[in-house]
Amino acid sequence: TQLLEQSPQFLSIQEGENLTVYCNSSSVFSSLQWYRQEPGEGPVLLVTVVTGGEVKKLKRLTFQFGDARKDSSLHITAAQPGDTGLYLCAGRRSGDDKIIFGKGTRLHILP
Amino acid sequence: NAGVTQTPKFRVLKTGQSMTLLCAQDMNHEYMYWYRQDPGMGLRLIHYSVGEGTTAKGEVPDGYNVSRLKKQNFLLGLESAAPSQTSVYFCASSHDGGRTQYFGPGTRLLVL
């Protein structure tokens, strides 16, 4: 059972388009994180959301934590080739020490 | 300030051989984690530690052992390597229980 479901698995779009990546669960999370990973490197943290309904912005990236703290989304406005990479969501379920990762969304932005 | 470093970067093992992967962090973080990453599987937690001298099982602990004798180091051992353990292994550290994790560059392990 995959506790964090990411969709879509793959996304290839043209430069300048907008896109949204989703991270869903049936469990409540005390926090959710979004990471980006480049080939041959470790993941790098983009953002952490901790409060239900929270919205955080990082330049052209907008992250939202669901009101019930069971889901999150990443929206990219006017995608650029530099946004290409593997996007991973991760989190800790309430009352648990373990960190769970989704399987990732592989994003490819075409110039 | 090197952050999180991993040794070795790449290793080839024969089935049944043993090895130890070393993770070191210079940020004085309490929490440390070992993950494996396989194609299409995301990262799966193997073992983790919430402080010096402590270890706990993650999602996929079978076939691995860990030790955290010093706060800055977290060792991952494979006693008898199997082809199913071919993977990329990542170590991470955190000061806030995993909300913010800093990852190492990874160790690529091939078991023949």
CSV table of C-alpha atoms in Angstrom, one decimal:
chain,number,residue,atom,x,y,z
A,1,THR,CA,0.0,0.0,0.0
A,2,GLN,CA,1.4,3.3,-1.1
A,3,LEU,CA,0.7,5.8,1.7
A,4,LEU,CA,1.5,8.8,-0.4
A,5,GLU,CA,0.2,8.7,-3.9
A,6,GLN,CA,1.7,11.2,-6.4
A,7,SER,CA,0.1,12.1,-9.7
A,8,PRO,CA,0.9,12.2,-12.5
A,9,GLN,CA,3.9,9.9,-12.6
A,10,PHE,CA,5.3,11.6,-15.7
A,11,LEU,CA,4.6,15.0,-17.2
A,12,SER,CA,6.1,16.5,-20.4
A,13,ILE,CA,5.0,20.0,-21.3
A,14,GLN,CA,6.1,23.0,-23.3
A,15,GLU,CA,8.0,25.9,-21.8
A,16,GLY,CA,5.6,28.6,-20.6
A,17,GLU,CA,2.7,26.3,-19.7
A,18,ASN,CA,1.3,25.8,-16.2
A,19,LEU,CA,1.1,22.5,-14.3
A,20,THR,CA,0.0,21.0,-11.1
A,21,VAL,CA,1.4,17.9,-9.3
A,22,TYR,CA,-0.6,16.2,-6.6
A,23,CYS,CA,0.3,14.2,-3.5
A,24,ASN,CA,-2.6,12.4,-1.8
A,25,SER,CA,-3.1,10.1,1.2
A,26,SER,CA,-5.9,8.7,3.3
A,27,SER,CA,-3.7,9.4,6.4
A,28,VAL,CA,-3.3,12.6,8.3
A,29,PHE,CA,0.2,14.1,8.2
A,30,SER,CA,1.8,16.4,10.8
A,31,SER,CA,3.9,17.9,7.9
A,32,LEU,CA,4.5,17.4,4.3
A,33,GLN,CA,7.6,18.3,2.3
A,34,TRP,CA,8.4,18.7,-1.4
A,35,TYR,CA,11.8,17.9,-2.8
A,36,ARG,CA,13.3,18.2,-6.2
A,37,GLN,CA,16.0,15.7,-7.4
A,38,GLU,CA,18.3,16.0,-10.3
A,39,PRO,CA,19.9,12.9,-11.9
A,40,GLY,CA,22.8,11.6,-10.0
A,41,GLU,CA,22.2,13.8,-6.9
A,42,GLY,CA,20.3,13.6,-3.6
A,43,PRO,CA,16.9,15.3,-3.2
A,44,VAL,CA,16.9,19.0,-2.2
A,45,LEU,CA,14.1,20.4,0.0
A,46,LEU,CA,11.9,23.0,-1.7
A,47,VAL,CA,9.3,23.6,1.1
A,48,THR,CA,7.7,22.2,4.2
A,49,VAL,CA,4.0,22.8,5.0
A,50,VAL,CA,2.7,22.1,8.5
A,51,THR,CA,-0.7,23.8,8.9
A,52,GLY,CA,-3.9,22.7,7.2
A,53,GLY,CA,-4.8,25.1,4.3
A,54,GLU,CA,-1.3,26.6,4.3
A,55,VAL,CA,-0.1,28.1,1.0
A,56,LYS,CA,3.6,28.8,0.4
A,57,LYS,CA,5.1,30.4,-2.6
A,58,LEU,CA,8.7,30.0,-3.9
A,59,LYS,CA,9.0,32.2,-7.0
A,60,ARG,CA,6.9,30.5,-9.7
A,61,LEU,CA,6.1,27.5,-7.5
A,62,THR,CA,3.0,27.4,-5.2
A,63,PHE,CA,2.6,24.8,-2.6
A,64,GLN,CA,-0.7,24.0,-0.8
A,65,PHE,CA,-1.4,21.7,2.2
A,66,GLY,CA,-5.0,20.4,2.3
A,67,ASP,CA,-7.3,21.5,5.0
A,68,ALA,CA,-7.5,18.0,6.5
A,69,ARG,CA,-3.6,17.6,6.2
A,70,LYS,CA,-4.1,14.5,4.0
A,71,ASP,CA,-3.0,16.0,0.6
A,72,SER,CA,-0.8,18.6,-1.0
A,73,SER,CA,-0.3,20.2,-4.4
A,74,LEU,CA,2.6,21.8,-6.2
A,75,HIS,CA,1.7,24.3,-8.9
A,76,ILE,CA,4.3,25.7,-11.3
A,77,THR,CA,3.4,28.8,-13.3
A,78,ALA,CA,5.1,29.4,-16.7
A,79,ALA,CA,7.3,26.3,-16.5
A,80,GLN,CA,10.9,26.7,-17.7
A,81,PRO,CA,13.4,24.0,-18.8
A,82,GLY,CA,15.3,24.5,-15.5
A,83,ASP,CA,12.2,23.1,-13.7
A,84,THR,CA,12.9,19.7,-15.2
A,85,GLY,CA,13.5,17.0,-12.6
A,86,LEU,CA,11.9,14.5,-10.2
A,87,TYR,CA,9.6,16.0,-7.7
A,88,LEU,CA,9.0,14.1,-4.5
A,89,CYS,CA,6.5,14.6,-1.7
A,90,ALA,CA,7.3,13.2,1.8
A,91,GLY,CA,5.9,13.5,5.2
A,92,ARG,CA,5.4,12.2,8.7
A,93,ARG,CA,2.1,10.8,9.7
A,94,SER,CA,0.7,12.1,13.0
A,95,GLY,CA,2.1,10.1,15.9
A,96,ASP,CA,4.8,8.4,13.8
A,97,ASP,CA,8.6,9.0,13.6
A,98,LYS,CA,9.0,7.5,10.1
A,99,ILE,CA,9.3,9.6,7.0
A,100,ILE,CA,7.3,8.4,4.0
A,101,PHE,CA,8.0,9.4,0.4
A,102,GLY,CA,5.8,9.3,-2.6
A,103,LYS,CA,7.0,7.6,-5.8
A,104,GLY,CA,7.7,10.9,-7.5
A,105,THR,CA,6.6,12.9,-10.5
A,106,ARG,CA,9.1,13.1,-13.3
A,107,LEU,CA,8.7,16.5,-15.0
A,108,HIS,CA,10.2,17.4,-18.4
A,109,ILE,CA,9.9,20.9,-19.7
A,110,LEU,CA,10.5,21.2,-23.4
A,111,PRO,CA,12.1,24.4,-24.7
B,1,ASN,CA,30.9,22.8,6.1
B,2,ALA,CA,30.5,19.7,4.0
B,3,GLY,CA,26.9,18.9,5.0
B,4,VAL,CA,26.2,15.2,4.5
B,5,THR,CA,28.8,13.0,2.9
B,6,GLN,CA,28.6,9.4,1.9
B,7,THR,CA,31.3,6.8,1.4
B,8,PRO,CA,31.8,5.1,-1.0
B,9,LYS,CA,30.2,6.7,-4.1
B,10,PHE,CA,30.0,3.4,-6.0
B,11,ARG,CA,30.6,-0.2,-5.2
B,12,VAL,CA,30.2,-3.6,-6.9
B,13,LEU,CA,29.7,-6.6,-4.7
B,14,LYS,CA,29.3,-10.3,-5.3
B,15,THR,CA,26.3,-12.1,-3.8
B,16,GLY,CA,27.1,-13.0,-0.2
B,17,GLN,CA,29.8,-10.4,0.4
B,18,SER,CA,29.4,-7.8,3.2
B,19,MET,CA,30.1,-4.1,3.2
B,20,THR,CA,29.4,-1.0,5.3
B,21,LEU,CA,28.2,2.3,3.9
B,22,LEU,CA,29.3,5.4,5.9
B,23,CYS,CA,27.3,8.6,6.3
B,24,ALA,CA,28.8,11.6,8.0
B,25,GLN,CA,27.2,15.0,8.8
B,26,ASP,CA,28.8,18.1,10.3
B,27,MET,CA,25.7,20.0,11.2
B,28,ASN,CA,25.2,18.5,14.7
B,29,HIS,CA,21.8,17.0,13.7
B,30,GLU,CA,20.1,14.6,16.0
B,31,TYR,CA,18.2,12.7,13.4
B,32,MET,CA,19.7,10.6,10.6
B,33,TYR,CA,18.1,8.3,8.0
B,34,TRP,CA,19.1,5.7,5.4
B,35,TYR,CA,16.9,5.3,2.3
B,36,ARG,CA,17.1,3.2,-0.8
B,37,GLN,CA,15.9,4.5,-4.2
B,38,ASP,CA,14.9,2.1,-6.9
B,39,PRO,CA,13.4,3.0,-10.3
B,40,GLY,CA,9.7,4.0,-10.0
B,41,MET,CA,9.7,3.4,-6.3
B,42,GLY,CA,10.6,6.8,-4.8
B,43,LEU,CA,12.7,6.7,-1.6
B,44,ARG,CA,12.0,3.9,1.0
B,45,LEU,CA,13.2,4.3,4.5
B,46,ILE,CA,15.5,1.5,5.7
B,47,HIS,CA,16.5,2.5,9.2
B,48,TYR,CA,16.7,5.7,11.1
B,49,SER,CA,18.1,7.2,14.3
B,50,VAL,CA,16.7,9.9,16.6
B,51,GLY,CA,20.0,10.4,18.4
B,52,GLU,CA,23.4,9.0,19.2
B,53,GLY,CA,23.2,5.4,20.3
B,54,THR,CA,19.6,4.9,19.0
B,55,THR,CA,18.4,3.1,15.9
B,56,ALA,CA,14.9,2.1,14.6
B,57,LYS,CA,13.5,0.1,11.7
B,58,GLY,CA,12.0,1.8,8.8
B,59,GLU,CA,9.8,0.5,6.0
B,60,VAL,CA,12.3,-2.0,4.4
B,61,PRO,CA,14.8,-3.0,7.2
B,62,ASP,CA,15.4,-6.7,6.3
B,63,GLY,CA,18.9,-7.6,5.2
B,64,TYR,CA,20.4,-4.4,6.7
B,65,ASN,CA,21.8,-3.3,10.1
B,66,VAL,CA,22.8,0.1,11.3
B,67,SER,CA,24.8,1.7,14.1
B,68,ARG,CA,25.0,5.3,15.5
B,69,LEU,CA,28.0,5.2,17.8
B,70,LYS,CA,28.8,8.8,17.2
B,71,LYS,CA,26.3,11.6,16.7
B,72,GLN,CA,27.9,12.6,13.4
B,73,ASN,CA,28.1,9.1,11.8
B,74,PHE,CA,25.4,6.7,10.7
B,75,LEU,CA,26.6,3.3,9.3
B,76,LEU,CA,24.6,1.0,7.1
B,77,GLY,CA,25.7,-2.6,6.9
B,78,LEU,CA,24.9,-5.4,4.5
B,79,GLU,CA,26.0,-8.7,6.1
B,80,SER,CA,25.3,-10.9,3.1
B,81,ALA,CA,24.5,-8.9,-0.1
B,82,ALA,CA,21.8,-10.1,-2.4
B,83,PRO,CA,21.1,-8.9,-6.0
B,84,SER,CA,17.8,-7.4,-4.7
B,85,GLN,CA,19.9,-4.9,-2.7
B,86,THR,CA,21.2,-3.4,-5.9
B,87,SER,CA,20.1,0.2,-5.5
B,88,VAL,CA,21.1,3.8,-4.9
B,89,TYR,CA,21.4,4.4,-1.1
B,90,PHE,CA,20.8,7.9,0.3
B,91,CYS,CA,21.6,9.2,3.8
B,92,ALA,CA,19.9,12.2,5.2
B,93,SER,CA,20.1,14.2,8.4
B,94,SER,CA,17.6,16.5,10.2
B,95,HIS,CA,17.5,18.8,13.2
B,96,ASP,CA,13.7,18.9,13.3
B,97,GLY,CA,12.5,15.3,13.2
B,98,GLY,CA,12.5,15.0,9.4
B,99,ARG,CA,10.6,18.2,8.5
B,100,THR,CA,13.8,19.4,6.9
B,101,GLN,CA,16.2,16.7,5.6
B,102,TYR,CA,19.6,17.3,4.1
B,103,PHE,CA,20.6,14.5,1.8
B,104,GLY,CA,24.0,13.1,0.8
B,105,PRO,CA,25.0,12.5,-2.8
B,106,GLY,CA,24.2,8.8,-2.7
B,107,THR,CA,26.0,5.5,-3.0
B,108,ARG,CA,25.4,3.4,-6.0
B,109,LEU,CA,25.6,-0.3,-5.2
B,110,LEU,CA,25.5,-3.2,-7.7
B,111,VAL,CA,25.3,-6.7,-6.3
B,112,LEU,CA,26.1,-9.4,-8.9
